[in-house]
Amino acid sequence: MVPNLITALTGPLSELEERILEAAPIIERWLRMEWMEHTPPIYATTRIHNAGFKLCALDVDLFPRGWQRLSADTISQAVLAAQSVIEKLCPEARRLLIVPENGVPDADECASLARLKTIFQMTGLDVRYGSIDPALSRSVELRLPGEAAPAQLVPVERERTRLMAGSFDPCTILLGNELRAGSPGILEELPGQYLQPPLQAGWSVRRRSRHRSYYMDAAKRLGKLIGVDPWLLAPLYEAPEDKGAGALEATRGAADALLAKIRRKYRTYHIMERPCLLLASDAGPRSAPVHTIYDARHITAAMLPAHPLLQEGVPTRERIANDAAEPWVYSIDRYIVGAYYCQHSGDSNEMCSVATHSRFVPMNMAENASILRPAAGETNRFYMHGVIARLALVAASYELEATDPEWQAMQQDDD
Amino acid sequence: MVPNLITALTGPLSELEERILEAAPIIERWLRMEWMEHTPPIYATTRIHNAGFKLCALDVDLFPRGWQRLSADTISQAVLAAQSVIEKLCPEARRLLIVPENGVPDADECASLARLKTIFQMTGLDVRYGSIDPALSRSVELRLPGEAAPAQLVPVERERTRLMAGSFDPCTILLGNELRAGSPGILEELPGQYLQPPLQAGWSVRRRSRHRSYYMDAAKRLGKLIGVDPWLLAPLYEAPEDKGAGALEATRGAADALLAKIRRKYRTYHIMERPCLLLASDAGPRSAPVHTIYDARHITAAMLPAHPLLQEGVPTRERIANDAAEPWVYSIDRYIVGAYYCQHSGDSNEMCSVATHSRFVPMNMAENASILRPAAGETNRFYMHGVIARLALVAASYELEATDPEWQAMQQDDD
């Protein structure tokens, strides 16, 4: 279920929101059944655009940062979820190692690392930081907000089949490094330790188009269950194949076709918006630029990443002080644990980015975190965000299964 | 782990509290291992006395009421815990039936039933009320606070192997009836439905002395792990055997012996308190009177229940406006979900009771629910309460196993 966070929404419920609230028992049961068969990512941030007529997850980060931006009153939710994941993963655990991005973490990342440490420490684990950065030859002191003594970021080493941070021998390794350069040997084959998320969540393996395809599958199944056109829950997308000299033409062609599809959908639903696309990199990383495209002819060669992905733009209609506000929803395992808005003054189709002039506004817990349905008082207007974020988690669980080398080997054995 | 609730404690940490906070990783790991082997009660209220030198659970109610007294900001904790228990018990669940005490619920109980309904409804279940009261021949309207339409309390019926409330066919039945008169046939043998807590949690089977014995075992194991005398975590007790004409003499004799034991312990620890006993009924119910005894000669025949239990009195040193404040800690499954104080102006050894002039003061979530250890800021002073309540849950899980007819049959097969 979803904590009752205070959103920026004030108007009446949209038809889609009404439908999702009504169908809560069906949705929750469907999710419970999914989690019997599939394993959600250990943690994630899901970015959502709510157009009113349509509500979609646009991207899922499997190495979430920014934990410090969550409202402090949500920490106990995160601790409960972390407790549940540790019980499942490694109940005998005593020690957890957090592996951040390479390099020396800046103040923002230190704050996020400190919050993550707090969460897992409160489940009773001894939590330390270790770096897989080959350029780091000795420990670095990290100034964590609220802590008197600095923490150590220790270069990890391999002792036969175990990853060690000095003498610290972790049971669980929480990866916060999106492995842009591929999966380093030092993390491979750790039979006695739990590495989460698994290596195939790294950007040398992950493809946004693969996620989109599983997300569309999941949206179709959920849409059927609750009687909603899956398009209202999922963006259309296209990953142009041609990588050579014809890449620009191929991408423009694909963009034209995708814009035409969206236009048809808009006509069906009497939507007066101008169709829009996002041009992103299919292969990460988190920081890769995302271009907002209204006309295929505006796509230039300079915009094209090695692996382009075209994705339907969905305007976000949530607003803070007249700015576009994009919900970033945090989860641990199958639990939604908090959220904040990324607020920016640009185009509402645009993806909010830390680089653009954006501001983060935490969503606080509602004082009376009580009731789901308006009949009984206050509606949890964050519920629909929680549903869509978990739809993205279902898709991510399929994605991580499909790219799991062990799972692939098993499938081949079956053939 | 334990949510950071605001207690009435303000002074420095006691030696025992220091030890418990320091040992948090060991304690949490021990509990995780326990829950791999044993199943905690689906819900419970644990009553705690904190003497400073000593911290004990004095009683566990396996059919908790008073849910409405928990601070509203703890509801989302309860929902997360309920979600986890439903996933474990019956993930395909759609319908849950709450069975309250016999009779027509009063306003207080209606408020509690409403809160419980909210919690399980927010996990996506359809929740209704059903009565097993044979005197109830038709549905009764319940006025639930905050709900416009009245709810129905429907007399349950048996349709072959299923319990039905009208046409409502629940997957899970949440029992809130302590079954004083024994387990009614209508609840027996429901192979396709989950009845929780199980029938042996009812007061026709339960014995407080059995709980005390398992609690003492659990305290010994935890005490050994964290280097603490188990007496600091557990009250001494004695259930006098003689039920006949010699019952009064036997009880007085046992009381003298128990007071002597406590006196010796007090001497060892240089405690200046006057030793005290609680004289309670070994066989329930929840409402049975508890007498505070300082001198065995003050025990009278009129005080003696059919099955007396003598239990060491532990003064509660937590205070609200100079009154004694007794923490009542609520759990769902293995999660602590909230707490409040029962405040009364009487003897601090006395058990707080709804009947005496008592007031209930909810514990709110700390604004910054952050850190466990004072080095890093604010200490979670509710942590030790959460540990002791979970110690009582471990004991209750042993107790429910030992009295489980299926488990007993299995043990006999092994012999």
Short mmCIF file of N, CA and C in Angstrom, two decimals, chain B residues 97-98 128-132 136 138-140 142 151-157 164-168:
data_model
loop_
_atom_site.label_atom_id
_atom_site.label_comp_id
_atom_site.label_asym_id
_atom_site.label_seq_id
_atom_site.Cartn_x
_atom_site.Cartn_y
_atom_site.Cartn_z
N LEU B 97 -12.76 -10.43 7.46
CA LEU B 97 -13.86 -10.29 8.40
C LEU B 97 -13.28 -10.06 9.80
N ILE B 98 -13.71 -8.97 10.43
CA ILE B 98 -13.29 -8.72 11.81
C ILE B 98 -14.40 -9.21 12.74
N ARG B 128 -15.21 -6.25 6.54
CA ARG B 128 -16.54 -6.20 7.16
C ARG B 128 -16.47 -6.72 8.60
N TYR B 129 -17.57 -6.53 9.31
CA TYR B 129 -17.65 -7.01 10.69
C TYR B 129 -18.64 -8.16 10.80
N GLY B 130 -18.27 -9.18 11.54
CA GLY B 130 -19.17 -10.31 11.78
C GLY B 130 -19.15 -10.68 13.25
N SER B 131 -20.30 -11.11 13.78
CA SER B 131 -20.38 -11.45 15.20
C SER B 131 -20.61 -12.94 15.37
N ILE B 132 -19.94 -13.53 16.37
CA ILE B 132 -20.19 -14.93 16.70
C ILE B 132 -21.08 -15.03 17.94
N LEU B 136 -27.08 -12.75 19.11
CA LEU B 136 -27.34 -11.77 18.05
C LEU B 136 -28.06 -12.46 16.90
N ARG B 138 -29.86 -10.82 14.39
CA ARG B 138 -29.79 -10.12 13.10
C ARG B 138 -28.75 -8.98 13.15
N SER B 139 -28.50 -8.40 11.99
CA SER B 139 -27.44 -7.40 11.89
C SER B 139 -27.72 -6.19 12.77
N VAL B 140 -26.64 -5.61 13.28
CA VAL B 140 -26.72 -4.41 14.11
C VAL B 140 -25.97 -3.31 13.36
N LEU B 142 -23.52 -0.24 13.22
CA LEU B 142 -22.44 0.35 14.03
C LEU B 142 -22.16 1.76 13.52
N ALA B 151 -21.90 1.07 9.61
CA ALA B 151 -21.43 -0.23 9.17
C ALA B 151 -22.36 -1.29 9.77
N GLN B 152 -22.33 -2.47 9.20
CA GLN B 152 -23.16 -3.56 9.70
C GLN B 152 -22.31 -4.56 10.48
N LEU B 153 -22.83 -4.96 11.63
CA LEU B 153 -22.25 -6.10 12.35
C LEU B 153 -23.20 -7.28 12.10
N VAL B 154 -22.73 -8.22 11.28
CA VAL B 154 -23.60 -9.26 10.75
C VAL B 154 -23.38 -10.56 11.53
N PRO B 155 -24.44 -11.23 11.98
CA PRO B 155 -24.24 -12.53 12.64
C PRO B 155 -23.63 -13.51 11.64
N VAL B 156 -22.57 -14.18 12.02
CA VAL B 156 -21.93 -15.09 11.07
C VAL B 156 -22.70 -16.42 11.04
N GLU B 157 -22.57 -17.08 9.93
CA GLU B 157 -23.19 -18.40 9.79
C GLU B 157 -22.18 -19.35 9.17
N MET B 164 -19.37 -17.50 6.98
CA MET B 164 -19.90 -16.45 6.12
C MET B 164 -20.55 -15.37 6.98
N ALA B 165 -20.47 -14.11 6.51
CA ALA B 165 -21.25 -13.04 7.13
C ALA B 165 -22.24 -12.59 6.07
N GLY B 166 -23.43 -13.14 6.11
CA GLY B 166 -24.37 -12.94 5.00
C GLY B 166 -23.75 -13.55 3.76
N SER B 167 -23.67 -12.78 2.67
CA SER B 167 -23.07 -13.31 1.45
C SER B 167 -21.57 -13.04 1.40
N PHE B 168 -21.05 -12.43 2.45
CA PHE B 168 -19.62 -12.06 2.48
C PHE B 168 -18.80 -13.29 2.89
#
